[in-house]
Structure formats: C-alpha cells, structure tokens
CSV table of C-alpha atoms in Angstrom, one decimal:
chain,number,residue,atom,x,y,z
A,19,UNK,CA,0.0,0.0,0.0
A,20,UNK,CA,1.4,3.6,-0.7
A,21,UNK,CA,1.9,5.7,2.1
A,22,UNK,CA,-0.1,8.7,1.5
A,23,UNK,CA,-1.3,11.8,4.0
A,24,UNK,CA,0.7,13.1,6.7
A,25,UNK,CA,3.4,11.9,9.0
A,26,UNK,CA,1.3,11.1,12.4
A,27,UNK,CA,-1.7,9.7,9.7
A,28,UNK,CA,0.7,7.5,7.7
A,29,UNK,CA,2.1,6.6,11.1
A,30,UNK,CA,-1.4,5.7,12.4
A,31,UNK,CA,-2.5,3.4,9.1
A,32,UNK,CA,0.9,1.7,9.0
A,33,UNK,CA,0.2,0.5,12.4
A,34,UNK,CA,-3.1,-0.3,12.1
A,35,UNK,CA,-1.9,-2.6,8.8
A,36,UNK,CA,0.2,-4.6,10.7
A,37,UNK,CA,-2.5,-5.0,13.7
A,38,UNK,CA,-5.0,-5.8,11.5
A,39,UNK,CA,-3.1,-8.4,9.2
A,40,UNK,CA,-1.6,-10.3,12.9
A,41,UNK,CA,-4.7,-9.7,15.1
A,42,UNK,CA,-7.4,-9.4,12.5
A,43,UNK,CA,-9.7,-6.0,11.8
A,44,UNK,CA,-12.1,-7.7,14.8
A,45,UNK,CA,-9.7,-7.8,17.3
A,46,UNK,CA,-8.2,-5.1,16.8
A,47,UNK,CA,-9.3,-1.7,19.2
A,48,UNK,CA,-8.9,1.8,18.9
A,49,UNK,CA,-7.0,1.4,22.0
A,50,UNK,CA,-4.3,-0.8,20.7
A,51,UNK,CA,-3.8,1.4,17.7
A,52,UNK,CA,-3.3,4.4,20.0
A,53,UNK,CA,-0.3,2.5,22.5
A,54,UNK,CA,1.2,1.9,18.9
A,55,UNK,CA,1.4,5.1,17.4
A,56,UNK,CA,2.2,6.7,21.4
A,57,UNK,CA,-0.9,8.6,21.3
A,58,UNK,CA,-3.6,8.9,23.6
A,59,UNK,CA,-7.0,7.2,22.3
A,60,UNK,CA,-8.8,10.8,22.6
A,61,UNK,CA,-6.1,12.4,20.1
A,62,UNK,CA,-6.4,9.5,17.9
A,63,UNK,CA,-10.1,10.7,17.2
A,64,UNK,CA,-8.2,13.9,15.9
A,65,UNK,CA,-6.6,11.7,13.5
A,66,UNK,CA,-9.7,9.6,12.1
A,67,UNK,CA,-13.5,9.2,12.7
A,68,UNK,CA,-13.3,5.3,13.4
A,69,UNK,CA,-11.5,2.4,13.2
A,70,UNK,CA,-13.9,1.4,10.1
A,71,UNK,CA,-12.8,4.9,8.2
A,72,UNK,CA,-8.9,2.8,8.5
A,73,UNK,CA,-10.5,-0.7,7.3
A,74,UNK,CA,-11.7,1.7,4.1
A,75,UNK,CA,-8.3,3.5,3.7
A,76,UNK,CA,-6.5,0.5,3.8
A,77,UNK,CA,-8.7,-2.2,1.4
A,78,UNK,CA,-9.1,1.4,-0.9
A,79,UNK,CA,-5.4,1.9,-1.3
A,80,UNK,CA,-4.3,-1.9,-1.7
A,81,UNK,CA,-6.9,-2.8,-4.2
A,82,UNK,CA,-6.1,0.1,-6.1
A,83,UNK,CA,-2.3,-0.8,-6.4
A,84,UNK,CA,-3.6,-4.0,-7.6
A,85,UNK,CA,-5.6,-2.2,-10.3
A,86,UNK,CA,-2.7,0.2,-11.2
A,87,UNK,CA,0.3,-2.7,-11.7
A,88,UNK,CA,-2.6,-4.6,-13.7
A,89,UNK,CA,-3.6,-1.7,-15.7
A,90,UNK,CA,0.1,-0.9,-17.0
A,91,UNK,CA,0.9,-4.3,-18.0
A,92,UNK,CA,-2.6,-5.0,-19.7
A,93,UNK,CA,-2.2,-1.8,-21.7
A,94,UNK,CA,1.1,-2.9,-23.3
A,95,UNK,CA,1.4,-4.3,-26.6
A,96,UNK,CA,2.9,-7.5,-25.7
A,97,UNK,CA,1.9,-10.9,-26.8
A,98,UNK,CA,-1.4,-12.4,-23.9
A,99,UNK,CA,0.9,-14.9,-22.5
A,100,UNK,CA,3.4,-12.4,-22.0
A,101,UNK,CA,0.7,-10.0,-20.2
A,102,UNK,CA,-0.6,-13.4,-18.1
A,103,UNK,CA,2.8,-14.0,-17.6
A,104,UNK,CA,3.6,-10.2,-16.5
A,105,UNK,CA,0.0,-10.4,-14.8
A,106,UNK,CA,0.7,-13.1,-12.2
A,107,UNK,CA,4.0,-12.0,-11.2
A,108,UNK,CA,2.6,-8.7,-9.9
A,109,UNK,CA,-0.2,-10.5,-8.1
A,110,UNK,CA,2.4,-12.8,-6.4
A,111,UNK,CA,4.7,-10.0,-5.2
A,112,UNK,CA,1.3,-8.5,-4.1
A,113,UNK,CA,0.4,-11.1,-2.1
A,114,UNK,CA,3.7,-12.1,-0.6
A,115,UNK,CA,4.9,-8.4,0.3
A,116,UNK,CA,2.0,-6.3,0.8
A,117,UNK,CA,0.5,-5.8,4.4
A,118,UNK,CA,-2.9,-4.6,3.0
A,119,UNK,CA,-3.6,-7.7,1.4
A,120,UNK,CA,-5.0,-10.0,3.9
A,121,UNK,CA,-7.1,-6.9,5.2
A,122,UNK,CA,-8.5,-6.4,1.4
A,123,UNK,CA,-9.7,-10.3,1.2
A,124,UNK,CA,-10.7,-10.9,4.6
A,125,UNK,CA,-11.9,-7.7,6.2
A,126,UNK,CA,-13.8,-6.0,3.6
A,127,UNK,CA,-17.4,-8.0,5.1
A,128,UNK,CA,-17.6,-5.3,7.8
A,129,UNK,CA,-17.5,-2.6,5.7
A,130,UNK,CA,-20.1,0.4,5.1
A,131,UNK,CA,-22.7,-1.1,2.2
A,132,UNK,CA,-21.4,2.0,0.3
A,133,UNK,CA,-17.7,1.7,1.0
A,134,UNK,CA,-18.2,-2.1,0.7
A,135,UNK,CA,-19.2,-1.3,-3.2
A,136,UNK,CA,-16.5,1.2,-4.4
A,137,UNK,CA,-14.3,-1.9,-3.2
A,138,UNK,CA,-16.3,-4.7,-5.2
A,139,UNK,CA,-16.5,-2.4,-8.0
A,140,UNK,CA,-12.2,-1.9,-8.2
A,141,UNK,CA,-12.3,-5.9,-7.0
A,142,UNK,CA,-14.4,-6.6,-10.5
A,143,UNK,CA,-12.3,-4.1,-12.0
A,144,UNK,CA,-9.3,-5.9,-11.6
A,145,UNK,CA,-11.0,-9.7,-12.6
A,146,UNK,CA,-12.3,-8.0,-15.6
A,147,UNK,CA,-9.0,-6.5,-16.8
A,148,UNK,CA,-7.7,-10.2,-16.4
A,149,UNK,CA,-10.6,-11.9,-18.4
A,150,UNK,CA,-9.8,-9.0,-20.9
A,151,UNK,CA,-6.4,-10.5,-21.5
A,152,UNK,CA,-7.7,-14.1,-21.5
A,153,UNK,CA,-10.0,-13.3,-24.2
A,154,UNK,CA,-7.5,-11.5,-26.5
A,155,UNK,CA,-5.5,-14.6,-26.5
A,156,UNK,CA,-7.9,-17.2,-27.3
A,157,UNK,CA,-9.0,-14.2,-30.1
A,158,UNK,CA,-6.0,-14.4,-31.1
A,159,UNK,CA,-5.0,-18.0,-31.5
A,160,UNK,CA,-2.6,-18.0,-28.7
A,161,UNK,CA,-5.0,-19.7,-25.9
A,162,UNK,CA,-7.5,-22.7,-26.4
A,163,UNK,CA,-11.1,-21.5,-26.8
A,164,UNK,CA,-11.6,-22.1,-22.8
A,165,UNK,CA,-14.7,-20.2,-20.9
A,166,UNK,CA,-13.0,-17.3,-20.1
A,167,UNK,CA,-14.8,-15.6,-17.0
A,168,UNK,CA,-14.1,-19.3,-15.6
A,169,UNK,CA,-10.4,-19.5,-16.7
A,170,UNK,CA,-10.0,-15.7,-15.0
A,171,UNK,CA,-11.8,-16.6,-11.4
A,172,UNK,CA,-9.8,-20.2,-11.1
A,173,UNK,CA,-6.6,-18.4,-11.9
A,174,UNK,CA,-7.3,-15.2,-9.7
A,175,UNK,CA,-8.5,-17.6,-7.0
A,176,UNK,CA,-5.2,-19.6,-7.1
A,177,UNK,CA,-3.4,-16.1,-6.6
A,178,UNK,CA,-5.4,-14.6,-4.2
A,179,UNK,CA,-4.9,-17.5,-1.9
A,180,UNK,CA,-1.1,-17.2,-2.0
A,181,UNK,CA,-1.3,-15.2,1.1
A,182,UNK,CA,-2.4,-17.8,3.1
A,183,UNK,CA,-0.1,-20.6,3.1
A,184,UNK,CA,2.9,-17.9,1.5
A,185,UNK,CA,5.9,-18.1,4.2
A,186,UNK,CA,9.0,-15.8,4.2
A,187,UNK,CA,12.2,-17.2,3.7
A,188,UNK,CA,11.0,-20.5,2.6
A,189,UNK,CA,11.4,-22.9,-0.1
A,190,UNK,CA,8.7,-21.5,-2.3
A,191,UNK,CA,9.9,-17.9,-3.1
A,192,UNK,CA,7.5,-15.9,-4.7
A,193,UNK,CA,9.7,-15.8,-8.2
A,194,UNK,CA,9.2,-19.5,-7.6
A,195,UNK,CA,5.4,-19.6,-7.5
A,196,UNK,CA,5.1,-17.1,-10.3
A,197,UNK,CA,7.0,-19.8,-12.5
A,198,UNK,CA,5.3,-22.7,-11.3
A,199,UNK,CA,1.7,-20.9,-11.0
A,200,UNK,CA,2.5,-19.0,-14.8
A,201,UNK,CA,3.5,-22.5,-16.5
A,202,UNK,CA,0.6,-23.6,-14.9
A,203,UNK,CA,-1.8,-21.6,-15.8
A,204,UNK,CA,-0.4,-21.2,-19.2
A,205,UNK,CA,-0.5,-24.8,-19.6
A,206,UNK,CA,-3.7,-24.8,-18.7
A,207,UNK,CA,-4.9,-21.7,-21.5
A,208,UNK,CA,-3.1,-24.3,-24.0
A,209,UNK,CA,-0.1,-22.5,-24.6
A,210,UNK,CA,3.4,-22.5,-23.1
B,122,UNK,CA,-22.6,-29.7,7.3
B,123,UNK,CA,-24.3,-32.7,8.6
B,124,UNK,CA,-27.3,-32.1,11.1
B,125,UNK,CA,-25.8,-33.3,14.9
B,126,UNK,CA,-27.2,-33.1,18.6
B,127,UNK,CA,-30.8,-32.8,19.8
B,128,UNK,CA,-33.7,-31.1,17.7
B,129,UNK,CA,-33.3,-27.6,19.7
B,130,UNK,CA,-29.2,-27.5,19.0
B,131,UNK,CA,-29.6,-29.0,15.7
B,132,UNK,CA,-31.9,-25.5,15.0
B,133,UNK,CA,-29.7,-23.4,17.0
B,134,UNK,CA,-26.1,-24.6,15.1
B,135,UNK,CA,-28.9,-23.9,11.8
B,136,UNK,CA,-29.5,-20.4,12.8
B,137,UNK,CA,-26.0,-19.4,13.7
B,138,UNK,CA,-25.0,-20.8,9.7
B,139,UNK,CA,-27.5,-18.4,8.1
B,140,UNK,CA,-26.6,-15.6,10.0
B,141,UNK,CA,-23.2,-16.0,10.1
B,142,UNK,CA,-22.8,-16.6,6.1
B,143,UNK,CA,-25.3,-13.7,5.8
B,144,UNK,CA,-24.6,-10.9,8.1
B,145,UNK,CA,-20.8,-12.5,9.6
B,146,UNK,CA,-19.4,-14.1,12.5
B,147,UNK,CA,-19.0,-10.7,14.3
B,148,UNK,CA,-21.6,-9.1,13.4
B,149,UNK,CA,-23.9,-11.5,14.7
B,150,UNK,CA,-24.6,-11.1,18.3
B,151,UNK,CA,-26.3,-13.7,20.4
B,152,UNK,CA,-29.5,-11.7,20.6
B,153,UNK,CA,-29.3,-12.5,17.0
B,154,UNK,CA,-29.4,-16.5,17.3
B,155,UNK,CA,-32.1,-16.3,19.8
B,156,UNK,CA,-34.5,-14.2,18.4
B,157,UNK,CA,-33.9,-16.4,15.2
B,158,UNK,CA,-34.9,-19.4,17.0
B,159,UNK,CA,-37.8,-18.2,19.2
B,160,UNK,CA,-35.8,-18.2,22.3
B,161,UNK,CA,-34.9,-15.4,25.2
B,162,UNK,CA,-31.2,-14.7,25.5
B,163,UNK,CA,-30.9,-16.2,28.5
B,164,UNK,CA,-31.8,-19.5,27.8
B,165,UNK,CA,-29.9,-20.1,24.4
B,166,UNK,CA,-27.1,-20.1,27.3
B,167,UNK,CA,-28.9,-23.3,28.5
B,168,UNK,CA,-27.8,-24.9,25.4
B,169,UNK,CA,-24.3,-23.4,24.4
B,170,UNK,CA,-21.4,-21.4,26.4
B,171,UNK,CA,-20.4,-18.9,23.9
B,172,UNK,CA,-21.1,-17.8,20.2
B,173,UNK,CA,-17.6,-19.1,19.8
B,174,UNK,CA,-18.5,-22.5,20.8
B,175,UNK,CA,-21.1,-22.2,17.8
B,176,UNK,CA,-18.4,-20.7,15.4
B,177,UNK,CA,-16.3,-24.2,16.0
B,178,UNK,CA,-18.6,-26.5,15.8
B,179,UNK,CA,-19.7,-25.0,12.2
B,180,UNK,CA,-15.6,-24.8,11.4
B,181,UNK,CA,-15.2,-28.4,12.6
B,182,UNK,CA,-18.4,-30.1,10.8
B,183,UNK,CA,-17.7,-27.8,7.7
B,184,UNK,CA,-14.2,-29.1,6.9
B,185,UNK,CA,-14.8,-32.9,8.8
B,186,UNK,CA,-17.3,-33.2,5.8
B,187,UNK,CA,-14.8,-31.9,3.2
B,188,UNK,CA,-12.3,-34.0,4.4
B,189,UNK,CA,-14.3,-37.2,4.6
B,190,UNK,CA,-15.7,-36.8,1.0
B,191,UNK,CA,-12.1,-36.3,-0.3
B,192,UNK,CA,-11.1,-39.4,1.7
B,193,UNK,CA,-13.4,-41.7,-0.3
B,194,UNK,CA,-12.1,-40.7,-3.7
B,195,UNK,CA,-9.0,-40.7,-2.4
B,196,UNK,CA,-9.1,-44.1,-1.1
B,197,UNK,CA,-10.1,-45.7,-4.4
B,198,UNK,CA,-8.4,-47.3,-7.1
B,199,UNK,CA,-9.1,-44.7,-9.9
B,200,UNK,CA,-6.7,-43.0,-12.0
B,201,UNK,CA,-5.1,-39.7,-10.6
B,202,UNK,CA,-7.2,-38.1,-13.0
B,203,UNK,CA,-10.2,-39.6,-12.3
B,204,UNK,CA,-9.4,-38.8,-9.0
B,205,UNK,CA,-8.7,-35.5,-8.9
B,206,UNK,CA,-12.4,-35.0,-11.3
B,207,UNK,CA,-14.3,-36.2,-8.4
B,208,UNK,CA,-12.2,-34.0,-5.9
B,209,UNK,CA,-12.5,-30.7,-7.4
B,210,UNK,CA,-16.5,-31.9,-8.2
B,211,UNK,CA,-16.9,-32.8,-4.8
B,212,UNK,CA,-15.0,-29.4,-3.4
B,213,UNK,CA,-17.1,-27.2,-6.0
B,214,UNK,CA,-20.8,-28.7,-4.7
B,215,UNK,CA,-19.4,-28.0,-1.2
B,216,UNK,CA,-18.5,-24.3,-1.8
B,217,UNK,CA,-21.8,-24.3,-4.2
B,218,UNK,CA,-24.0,-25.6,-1.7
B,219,UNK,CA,-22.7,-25.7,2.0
B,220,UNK,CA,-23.9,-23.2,3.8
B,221,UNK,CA,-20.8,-23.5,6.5
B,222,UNK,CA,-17.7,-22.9,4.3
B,223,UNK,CA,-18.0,-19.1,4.2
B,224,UNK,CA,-17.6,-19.3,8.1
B,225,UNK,CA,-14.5,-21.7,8.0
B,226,UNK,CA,-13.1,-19.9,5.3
B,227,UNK,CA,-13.4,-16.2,6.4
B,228,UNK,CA,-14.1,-16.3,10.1
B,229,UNK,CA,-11.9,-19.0,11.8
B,230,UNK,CA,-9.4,-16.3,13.0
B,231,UNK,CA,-12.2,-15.8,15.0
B,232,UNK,CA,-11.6,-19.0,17.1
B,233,UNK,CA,-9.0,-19.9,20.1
B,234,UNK,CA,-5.7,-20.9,19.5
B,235,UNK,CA,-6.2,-24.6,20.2
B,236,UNK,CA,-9.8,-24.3,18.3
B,237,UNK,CA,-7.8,-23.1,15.6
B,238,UNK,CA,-5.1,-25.5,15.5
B,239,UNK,CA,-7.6,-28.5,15.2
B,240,UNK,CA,-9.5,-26.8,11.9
B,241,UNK,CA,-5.7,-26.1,10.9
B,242,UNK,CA,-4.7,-29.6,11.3
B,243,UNK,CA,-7.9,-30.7,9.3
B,244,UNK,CA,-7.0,-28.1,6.8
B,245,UNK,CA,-3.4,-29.4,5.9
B,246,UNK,CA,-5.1,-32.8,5.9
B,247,UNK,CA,-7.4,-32.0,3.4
B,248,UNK,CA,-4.3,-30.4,0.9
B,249,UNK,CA,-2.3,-33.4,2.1
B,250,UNK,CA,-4.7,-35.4,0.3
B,251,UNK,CA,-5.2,-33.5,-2.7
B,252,UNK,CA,-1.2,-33.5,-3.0
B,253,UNK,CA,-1.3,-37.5,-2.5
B,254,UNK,CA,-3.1,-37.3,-5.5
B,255,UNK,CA,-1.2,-35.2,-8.0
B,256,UNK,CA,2.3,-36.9,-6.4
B,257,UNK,CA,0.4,-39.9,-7.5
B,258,UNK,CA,0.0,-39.5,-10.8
B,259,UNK,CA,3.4,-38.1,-11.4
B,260,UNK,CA,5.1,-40.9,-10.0
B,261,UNK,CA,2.6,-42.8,-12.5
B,262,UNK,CA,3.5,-41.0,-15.9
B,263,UNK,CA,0.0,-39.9,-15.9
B,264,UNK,CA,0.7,-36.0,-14.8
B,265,UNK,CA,4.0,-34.3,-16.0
B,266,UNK,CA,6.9,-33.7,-13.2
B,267,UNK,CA,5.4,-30.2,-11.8
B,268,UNK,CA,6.2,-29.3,-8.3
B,269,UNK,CA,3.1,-31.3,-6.4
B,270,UNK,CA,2.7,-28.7,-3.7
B,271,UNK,CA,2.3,-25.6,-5.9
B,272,UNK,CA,0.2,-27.4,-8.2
B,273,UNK,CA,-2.2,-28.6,-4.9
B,274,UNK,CA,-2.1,-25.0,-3.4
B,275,UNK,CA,-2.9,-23.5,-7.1
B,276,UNK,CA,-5.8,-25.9,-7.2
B,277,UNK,CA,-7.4,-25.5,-3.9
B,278,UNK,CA,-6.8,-21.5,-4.2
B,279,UNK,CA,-9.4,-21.8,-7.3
B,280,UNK,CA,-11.6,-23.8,-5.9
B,281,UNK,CA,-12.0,-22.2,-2.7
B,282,UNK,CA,-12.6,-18.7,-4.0
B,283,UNK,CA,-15.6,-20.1,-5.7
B,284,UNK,CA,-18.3,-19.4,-3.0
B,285,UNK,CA,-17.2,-15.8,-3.3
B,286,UNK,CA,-18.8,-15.3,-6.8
B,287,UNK,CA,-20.7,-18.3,-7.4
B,288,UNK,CA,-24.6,-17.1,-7.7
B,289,UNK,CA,-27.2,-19.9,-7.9
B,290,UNK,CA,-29.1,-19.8,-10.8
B,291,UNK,CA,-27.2,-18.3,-12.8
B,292,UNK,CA,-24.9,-19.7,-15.9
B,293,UNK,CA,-22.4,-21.2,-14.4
B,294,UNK,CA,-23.8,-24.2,-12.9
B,295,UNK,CA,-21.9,-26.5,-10.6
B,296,UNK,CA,-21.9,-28.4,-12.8
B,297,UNK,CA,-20.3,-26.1,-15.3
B,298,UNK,CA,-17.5,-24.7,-12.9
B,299,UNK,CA,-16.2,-28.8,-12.3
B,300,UNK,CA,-16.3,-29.2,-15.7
B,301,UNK,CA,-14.4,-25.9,-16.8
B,302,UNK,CA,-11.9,-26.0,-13.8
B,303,UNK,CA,-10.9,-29.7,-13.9
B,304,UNK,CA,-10.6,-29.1,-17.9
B,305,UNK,CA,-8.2,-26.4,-16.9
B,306,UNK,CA,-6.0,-28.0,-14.1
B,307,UNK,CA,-5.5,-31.5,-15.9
B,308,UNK,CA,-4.5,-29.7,-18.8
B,309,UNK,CA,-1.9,-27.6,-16.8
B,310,UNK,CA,-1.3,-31.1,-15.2
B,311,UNK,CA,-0.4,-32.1,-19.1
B,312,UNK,CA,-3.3,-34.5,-18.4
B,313,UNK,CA,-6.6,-34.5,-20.6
C-alpha cells in the first residue's frame, strides 16, 4: 500500500496494517492502535472518525495498487501470455509483500454497504482487466477457446490465496510460485 | 454440514449458519441467534457457552465433511485423474451448496488458538490429500513432473474462492465450474 497523507496519519495506518493483518480487523481496538502510534485514544479521534474509516483506507489503497500494476501491464502491446505471464508476477509480489492484502480479502465483510461497493466495484475491476487478457489470447489464436470468465476466477482464486499458506524465507519464493503458478496456468490456457 | 445433537441444538447450530454466512461471525450477536430461534437470551445459554462454541462447531463439521468426502475418492483405485475430477467436483458442490464454508473460510481467525489448531490440522489434511493425488500421478506418468505442492495450493486456491462469486441460478452451474476448472488443471497437469 502507498503511504499517503501526513506523518502522524501514515504513522497511524501503518500500524493499524500490521495490527489488523496479525490480530485481525475484529480484534483489533482503537485502543491498541493508540499504545502503537504513542498517542492517547482521545487524540487518535483527531486523527480519524473510526477504526472502520482505517479498514476503508487500507482495502481502498491496496486494491487500487492492484488495479494500477494490472492496468500498466494489460495496456502494453505484448503478446497475452506475455501479459498473463507479466500479470501473475505482480499478483504474487502482491500477495507475498503487501500488508494490506489479507485486510482487502478478509476484512472488507464489515464494511459500510457504500464503501463495501466502491471496493467490489475496483475488486471486479481488476478480474475483468484479467478476463480482458484471457480473451485476447484465445481471439487471437494464442490460448484454447476455454470459458474465459471461468479460466479468469480459477486463476485469480489460485493467486489470491497465496497469502495464506505464502511463508517468508521458505522454499517457495515468490519468483518460484510465479514460475510454477504462470507454466501452470499457461498450460492450462493451452499454450506454453 | 451434517445435522448433529438434539432437535433444539440442531436448530440453533442452523440459525448461527445463516446468520453468520449472511450478516458474519461478528456481526452476529447472540441476541441475534435467539431471536432467530424463538428463544430469550438467557436461555440459548442453557444450550451453548459462547457464540464461539457455535463458530467451531460449524468450522469443525464444515471441513470434517470436506475432508471425509475427499477421503473416499481418495481411497479408491481410480486414476489420478479420475481422482482428482471427483475432488474438485466434490469441493465445488461443497463451496456451491454448503452453507458452513464461508464461516470456516473467512471467520476461523475468529476461534481460540487450540480451536484453531484443530481446523488447521484438518485443513493441511485436506491439501495433504489433494497433494497425495497429483504426487500420484506423477510418480505414475500420468501427470508431467510439476512441483506437487504448488500445483495442490494452485488448485485449492481456485476452488475455494468459488463461494465468493458463485450465484445460484445463474450460468455457471456446478456443474459447469467442475467441468471448466478440472478441464483447466489437468490440462496444466499435461493430463486430458
């Protein structure tokens, strides 16, 4: 997630991303996010309305990062494989290195009804920008003629789960699972 | 989930599954679960300690049954491919129609560390087996040499994001989704 706003605020939502990700956006109080920034609870409310006005910030700015890294690669010129390729890479690093992420996928439930929908709409954003590059390759030849809202929710559900088994420093790095998970998928399209 | 305990918990643990999948684990108070079964607060405590005790009971029976359907296939003399059909045929009609994996799935956090070591232990079993089955057919020539444990964590990734967009009724059928995404994975299996 960018840091963005001012010192004490991007002090405030970088703890809060960390206490939400460990603890969980449930069990996490006002009161914890206070003794982690050194602030009172009462001049926290200075800071921000609630502790659902952080959920927002955070699942707002990670799912929009997603969009952004997607949106440059999908409007290249290179070959759909090449995108898929470029694609799933960006979603692993995602996953693997960004705080926000288990926030965005698990948290977003107890969200405003309004907020809740600018998210869903970026979250479809983002699937349909993948389907778009599914379907240019099977137009073009490249990919088999596979179902491709199906082919883009099995392979965005294979790499939005990454963040839940994904451990640091292990044997599955995450250039390794965007090799294995690309060839797979690839593969898969019928190509590769 | 399978239906377990006297007629009055059996309603209860029936309750908690609806409002949980519907509203969420936390936002559902207890108040909640009584009023849905006709009961005062005060006695739903005759027949449960906690909401929590409600939350892992659902979490256990949920992935009990998962596991014990995979155990069957897994346990016959099929083909790997065969094998892993019925799997991801028997995981899709779970995330299609069982009302208790949205709980385990999103809200086991939720539960105490021991609670959530036992649904953890079930849960590696449950990719244990599925990774039985690809190691299988490798070792038998019938899937190419990919790394088994990306391959199973690729594969359940996709099929446990279903229930977050699969809509009944609509044109991708159960039916359609085992078809599609066993299509996909034994193909990226070089299988099929």
């Amino acid at each position: 997630m960018p840091a963005t706003g001012s010192g004490k605020e991007r002090e405030i939502v970088g703890a809060a991303l960390a206490l939400f990700r460990d603890k969980g956006y449930h069990a996490t109080s006002m009161q914890d996010i206070a003794d982690a920034v050194g602030l009172q609870k009462g001049s926290l409310y200075h800071y921000l309305a609630s502790k659902e006005e952080l959920l927002y910030r955070i699942a707002l700015d990670t799912i929009s990062e997603y969009d952004r890294r997607l949106e440059d690669i999908v409007g290249s010129e290179l070959p759909a494989a090449e995108k898929l390729r470029r694609a799933v890479q960006a979603h692993v690093l995602m996953q693997s290195d960004d705080v926000g992420t288990v926030t965005l996928l698990r948290d977003s439930g107890a969200l405003q009804p309004e907020q809740r929908e600018v998210i869903r709409g970026l979250t479809r954003r983002y699937a349909d920008l993948v389907e778009t590059v599914i379907a240019g390759g099977i137009a073009s030849g490249e990919f088999r003629a596979v179902d491709a809202k199906m082919a883009t929710f099995a392979i965005l559900g294979a790499c939005n789960w990454i963040h839940r088994w994904y451990a640091p420093g292990g044997r599955l790095t995450p250039e390794a699972i965007s090799a294995a998970y690309t060839d797979f998928f690839l593969r898969g399209l019928g190509s590769g």
